[in-house]
Amino acid sequence: MTPEEVIDEIKRSGLRGRGGGGFPTGLKWELTRKVKAEQKYVVCNADEGDPGAFMDRSILEGDPHTVLEAMAINGYCTEASKGLIYIRAEYPLAIERLKIAIDQAREYGLLGDDIFGTGFSFDIELRYGAGAFVCGEETALIHSMEGLRGEPTVKPPFPSESGYKGAPTNVNNVETYASVPVILLKGADWFSSIGTEKSKGTKVFALAGKVNNVGLVEVPMGTTLREVIFDIGGGIKGGKKFKAVQTGGPSGGCLTEKHLDIPIDYDNLIASGSMMGSGGMIVMDEDDCMVSVAKFYLDFTVEESCGKCAPCRIGNKRLYEMLDTITQGKGTVEDLSKLRNLANVIKDTSLCGLGQTSPNPVLSTMDNFYDEYLAHVKDHKCPSGQCKALMSYIIKEDACVGCTLCARVCPVDAISGEKKMPHVIDQSICIKCGACFEKCKFDAIFIE
Amino acid sequence: MDIVKLTIDNTPVVVEKGTTVLEAAKTVGVDIPTLCYMKLDDMEFENKPGGCRVCVVEVEGRRNLAPSCKTECEDGMVVNTHSVRVVNARRTVMELILSDHPFECLVCAKSGKCDLQSLAQDLGIREIHYQGEKSHYKSDHSPAIIREMDKCIMCRRCETACNDVQTVGTLSAIYRGFNSVVAPAFEMDLDHTNCTFCGQCVAVCPTGALIERDHTWKVMDAIIDPKKTVIVQTAPAVRAALGEEFGLEPGTLVTGKMVSALRKIGFDYVFDTDFAADLTILEEGTELLGRLSKFLAGDKEVKLPILTSCCPAWVNFFEHHFPEMKEIPSTAKSPQQMFGAIAKTYFADQLKIKREDLVVVSVMPCLAKKYEASRDEFAVNGDPDVNISITTRELAQMIKNANLKFTELPDDDFDRPMGESTGAGVIFGTTGGVIEAAVRTAYELHTGKELDRVDFKELRGMEGIRSATLDFDGLPINIGIAHGLGNARKLLEDIKAGKSQFHAIEIMACPGGCIGGGGQPYHHGDVTVLKKRQKAIYEEDAGKTIRKSHENPYIKKLYEEFLGEPCGHKSHELLHTSYFDKKKKIEI
Ligand SMILES: Cc1cc2nc3c(=O)[nH]c(=O)nc-3n(C[C@H](O)[C@H](O)[C@H](O)COP(=O)(O)O)c2cc1C
Ligand code: SF4
Ligand code: SF4
Ligand code: SF4
Ligand code: SF4
Ligand code: SF4
Ligand code: FES
């Protein structure tokens, strides 16, 4: 096959980038091919920074050769002679196996000079990442490989025009590369027969959270969330009620009951207010407080922001602080509109994908669980009882027998009452440790 | 030339391909606000990290707002720079930046000249809707520069100046997210790094995060001390820029008013660094001719090209980065230090006072001079040759403190003897000036003939690296000029590789030379200001009756009465220095 034929095959297969953006892979290869340059590079993005995601790792540990092969095929198509795999240093086994695979490939003449006498030369080296989430963003990844600060730059120019050391660079994700050899083997028609109209093939998800079966699942594009969560995942743990599923990693959105029957693909997820990301899928049940969930994700983005652009650097911090205020019961209704405005502005103005998506958990929970936000700011109540500051431990007068156990375990002496008489908790002293609740043998204490 | 057509705020615009939306908008009278962006044409300085996001605009068909400073125009683009969406985003981003900023405008050295402050005003920010924790960093007080990083807005201009323009590499972004800041590695103090104190980071910082160390009160303390005689020297570049602090057009020469003001402030004698510049030329020129004649006589050991040494930031640069070449630059001290050395000996003797009772103040366009004045080797028994060095900006502050209406001051003249100078001394203030001054003298000393022209236009200009070959009566002399340390580095690498064809090279650390020094009134990204200052300097030169250093009558007298001959014994003791290997100091 000529390079053009290979690219055409990939294009026809409908393969889209598995690293998150879903950019058509064949088109990317073609763009890189079209740029004229002495030296080009093929980069494999194996940074896999989403917490809880390990599909790339499993591919690299299980079948490193597919990735090497795909990179060489890309080099053949784009006229690049050098491949670089950017892998996080926390993946020692994957690194070990990659090294072995590269040595083997060189031994067999699958990598090196003048491969099989075709005149095409290609070799691959490893580069190690220190584990910053943003270093998975392709421009940041390239800077990190160049020994510079791992922070993104404005696109365009895209790496396909100007990437590693200023040379045209084709960056793809591990899973994307892993799909390439099988497409060429079985043909574009086979591949495109799987999936939905605009999202072809299969996708691996890292199913986690409150489901019975957690782990990696590979399903055809177009499978519904319900099938993944209830059929494959075996439903919600402990027979609890499903509340939401967060897809797309830390900056994905939270989808609800009403989204369960939507076929999963790139475009549907975005239209629902979330995204594919690298395939994270975290299930939440009725016990989860959605404001706290949003705050949890923001905590991650605040930690992982590179600090280059103001909206992400400062805005996410402020988002986090506002969510914290709300979970403390100190928020107001006005705060909610400020929160929404800020989230929208951060999305609209941030430099890279991190800031452009980090407010998703806030926006999607506000869209789908606005009542919960209102309960926090208006009634100063957390409906799921997760926000400690908003809980009250209350003694039911008619159930309390006055055994005094609670008063004795309370570390701050918030409970008073005569022996054999109903006790009361002074809410202004109570620190919500829950000790009384645990100890009461008569179920006389409830949480509000 | 490829052309693109687009629409900005409903106005059709036609621009060259590659033009940014920001630039294109300017052509139709639309001024999009910016904060981090800064471009200095001619200076090879362009800072556009796309980080502040204040310049965002709406481009039809794009999902997100686009930073106009970094977005190239495309055919058919429809841009809106002030839709509700844009204005809301811009204000919100600005509020965010302000929410992480100390509100210290009332007592901030940058107030009134601060880009952040004026942008807040331009955007009409009256309330900050998003408040929260503010970032805090340790402040750093070096001999020349104070870093108050709580005021840093991460525009990265200083980083570009330090790394790309100067290639010094002291400053870079460290830490991540909300904690990120631009600082030396490990947040070390500047004084413990390879910083040259060139002050170019200060010159471009939009806020009060980087400022000069203020010595104005030290000067006042000296002036009111009855036991002290306080004299002042003013560098050539100061007079070409000081007026800007009082609303005068850039390029307005204010020499006479400046002298008046200094007298009114209370200095006992008002002198001119230009006098010492003339002295520098005699020493440096003689040194050049000495090395040249040895070279022509076949001496293979002689160090050529000779490099000028009057810029202390440049001296710091080679001490840190090219210590193996520290024998190549001229050993002549900078004019500031020559002035100090002569003042504390020759002039103190004339006044019949002890050197400790004479306070030498210098007014400089420069921050490195503050550091230079504090170097151990420029003090005698702990008494520095130059006691206090202040900048053009600090002098302006002192003039304001003295309630002087600067623009209405009468012209006054420098005192003698150390206030007399030639046109050659004046042009020290611009790139190319030192070497032109040296040529005027070296030619006549070498050939014994009078020059038929004084102006060497081939040495003038603003390009970062320039060169010319001059005919020294049959002997071709190759001259190189570099300003900006990045350019200097290129010439040094050539010398190191044995590829340099030059006999003499002038190096100035600051782009433009001292007229663009770190202590000058802020140019806010307008390079035409530097060109106007340069023009003013050449005007002052052209207006002088004496334009060659060796013809300065007071310099002749100084040699006759005190020094003997250029590069003689006494000169070596007072006017020359030696350099140190500072690379080691840093690596420990
Ligand atoms: C904050 C951020 C983190 C990212 N992390 C990863 C990652 O860990 N792995 C990855 O393959 N792509 C990641 N990406 C996407 C890459 O920028 C890039 O789009 C991708 O590697 C391109 O490959 P693909 O077209 O095969 O998806 C990240 C993007 C952003 C904005
Ligand atoms: S959006 Fe966040 S991670 Fe991306 S460049 Fe801006 S600060 Fe860095
Ligand atoms: S840096 Fe500017 S905005 Fe900040 S306190 Fe100083 S003058 Fe005010
Ligand atoms: S003074 Fe010059 S060398 Fe020092 S940090 Fe600033 S730009 Fe860099
Ligand atoms: S110190 Fe000044 S120039 Fe440097 S990044 Fe901060 S605000 Fe910008
Ligand atoms: S060029 Fe002039 S102002 Fe700049 S550091 Fe050198 S001596 Fe100072
Ligand atoms: S001026 Fe354009 S991003 Fe700062």
PDB file of N, CA and C in Angstrom, chain A residues 199-223:
ATOM      1  N   SER A 199     -19.084   7.867  14.995  1.00  0.00           N
ATOM      2  CA  SER A 199     -18.060   7.310  15.883  1.00  0.00           C
ATOM      3  C   SER A 199     -17.973   5.820  15.616  1.00  0.00           C
ATOM      4  N   LYS A 200     -16.811   5.428  15.066  1.00  0.00           N
ATOM      5  CA  LYS A 200     -16.676   4.040  14.635  1.00  0.00           C
ATOM      6  C   LYS A 200     -15.810   3.245  15.597  1.00  0.00           C
ATOM      7  N   GLY A 201     -15.960   1.955  15.505  1.00  0.00           N
ATOM      8  CA  GLY A 201     -15.119   1.054  16.273  1.00  0.00           C
ATOM      9  C   GLY A 201     -15.604   0.867  17.701  1.00  0.00           C
ATOM     10  N   THR A 202     -14.653   0.427  18.524  1.00  0.00           N
ATOM     11  CA  THR A 202     -14.995   0.205  19.931  1.00  0.00           C
ATOM     12  C   THR A 202     -14.262   1.222  20.790  1.00  0.00           C
ATOM     13  N   LYS A 203     -14.706   1.289  22.038  1.00  0.00           N
ATOM     14  CA  LYS A 203     -14.007   2.196  22.958  1.00  0.00           C
ATOM     15  C   LYS A 203     -13.892   1.499  24.301  1.00  0.00           C
ATOM     16  N   VAL A 204     -12.733   1.706  24.930  1.00  0.00           N
ATOM     17  CA  VAL A 204     -12.528   1.115  26.251  1.00  0.00           C
ATOM     18  C   VAL A 204     -12.903   2.151  27.309  1.00  0.00           C
ATOM     19  N   PHE A 205     -13.691   1.727  28.288  1.00  0.00           N
ATOM     20  CA  PHE A 205     -14.029   2.618  29.393  1.00  0.00           C
ATOM     21  C   PHE A 205     -13.492   2.040  30.688  1.00  0.00           C
ATOM     22  N   ALA A 206     -13.140   2.938  31.585  1.00  0.00           N
ATOM     23  CA  ALA A 206     -12.721   2.494  32.922  1.00  0.00           C
ATOM     24  C   ALA A 206     -13.907   2.726  33.846  1.00  0.00           C
ATOM     25  N   LEU A 207     -14.651   1.690  34.050  1.00  0.00           N
ATOM     26  CA  LEU A 207     -15.874   1.780  34.838  1.00  0.00           C
ATOM     27  C   LEU A 207     -15.507   1.722  36.323  1.00  0.00           C
ATOM     28  N   ALA A 208     -16.011   2.689  37.080  1.00  0.00           N
ATOM     29  CA  ALA A 208     -15.645   2.756  38.499  1.00  0.00           C
ATOM     30  C   ALA A 208     -16.777   3.381  39.289  1.00  0.00           C
ATOM     31  N   GLY A 209     -16.617   3.432  40.566  1.00  0.00           N
ATOM     32  CA  GLY A 209     -17.625   4.049  41.422  1.00  0.00           C
ATOM     33  C   GLY A 209     -18.572   3.026  42.006  1.00  0.00           C
ATOM     34  N   LYS A 210     -19.826   3.427  42.137  1.00  0.00           N
ATOM     35  CA  LYS A 210     -20.794   2.614  42.892  1.00  0.00           C
ATOM     36  C   LYS A 210     -21.475   1.551  42.022  1.00  0.00           C
ATOM     37  N   VAL A 211     -20.707   0.843  41.219  1.00  0.00           N
ATOM     38  CA  VAL A 211     -21.289  -0.267  40.458  1.00  0.00           C
ATOM     39  C   VAL A 211     -20.719  -1.572  40.975  1.00  0.00           C
ATOM     40  N   ASN A 212     -21.430  -2.638  40.686  1.00  0.00           N
ATOM     41  CA  ASN A 212     -20.996  -3.924  41.215  1.00  0.00           C
ATOM     42  C   ASN A 212     -19.727  -4.423  40.550  1.00  0.00           C
ATOM     43  N   ASN A 213     -19.636  -4.278  39.223  1.00  0.00           N
ATOM     44  CA  ASN A 213     -18.435  -4.735  38.530  1.00  0.00           C
ATOM     45  C   ASN A 213     -17.636  -3.528  38.047  1.00  0.00           C
ATOM     46  N   VAL A 214     -16.455  -3.342  38.609  1.00  0.00           N
ATOM     47  CA  VAL A 214     -15.617  -2.240  38.130  1.00  0.00           C
ATOM     48  C   VAL A 214     -14.498  -2.816  37.281  1.00  0.00           C
ATOM     49  N   GLY A 215     -13.897  -1.942  36.450  1.00  0.00           N
ATOM     50  CA  GLY A 215     -12.768  -2.391  35.631  1.00  0.00           C
ATOM     51  C   GLY A 215     -12.888  -1.858  34.221  1.00  0.00           C
ATOM     52  N   LEU A 216     -12.002  -2.360  33.356  1.00  0.00           N
ATOM     53  CA  LEU A 216     -12.023  -1.899  31.967  1.00  0.00           C
ATOM     54  C   LEU A 216     -13.086  -2.647  31.188  1.00  0.00           C
ATOM     55  N   VAL A 217     -13.863  -1.903  30.388  1.00  0.00           N
ATOM     56  CA  VAL A 217     -14.828  -2.579  29.520  1.00  0.00           C
ATOM     57  C   VAL A 217     -14.672  -2.030  28.118  1.00  0.00           C
ATOM     58  N   GLU A 218     -14.635  -2.905  27.145  1.00  0.00           N
ATOM     59  CA  GLU A 218     -14.562  -2.448  25.765  1.00  0.00           C
ATOM     60  C   GLU A 218     -15.906  -2.728  25.115  1.00  0.00           C
ATOM     61  N   VAL A 219     -16.515  -1.683  24.601  1.00  0.00           N
ATOM     62  CA  VAL A 219     -17.832  -1.859  23.976  1.00  0.00           C
ATOM     63  C   VAL A 219     -17.847  -1.152  22.624  1.00  0.00           C
ATOM     64  N   PRO A 220     -18.722  -1.594  21.727  1.00  0.00           N
ATOM     65  CA  PRO A 220     -18.851  -0.855  20.469  1.00  0.00           C
ATOM     66  C   PRO A 220     -19.385   0.538  20.743  1.00  0.00           C
ATOM     67  N   MET A 221     -18.931   1.498  19.973  1.00  0.00           N
ATOM     68  CA  MET A 221     -19.508   2.829  20.051  1.00  0.00           C
ATOM     69  C   MET A 221     -21.002   2.684  19.815  1.00  0.00           C
ATOM     70  N   GLY A 222     -21.796   3.476  20.540  1.00  0.00           N
ATOM     71  CA  GLY A 222     -23.235   3.388  20.340  1.00  0.00           C
ATOM     72  C   GLY A 222     -23.934   2.573  21.415  1.00  0.00           C
ATOM     73  N   THR A 223     -23.149   1.856  22.206  1.00  0.00           N
ATOM     74  CA  THR A 223     -23.729   1.167  23.357  1.00  0.00           C
ATOM     75  C   THR A 223     -24.313   2.246  24.280  1.00  0.00           C
TER      76      THR A 223
END
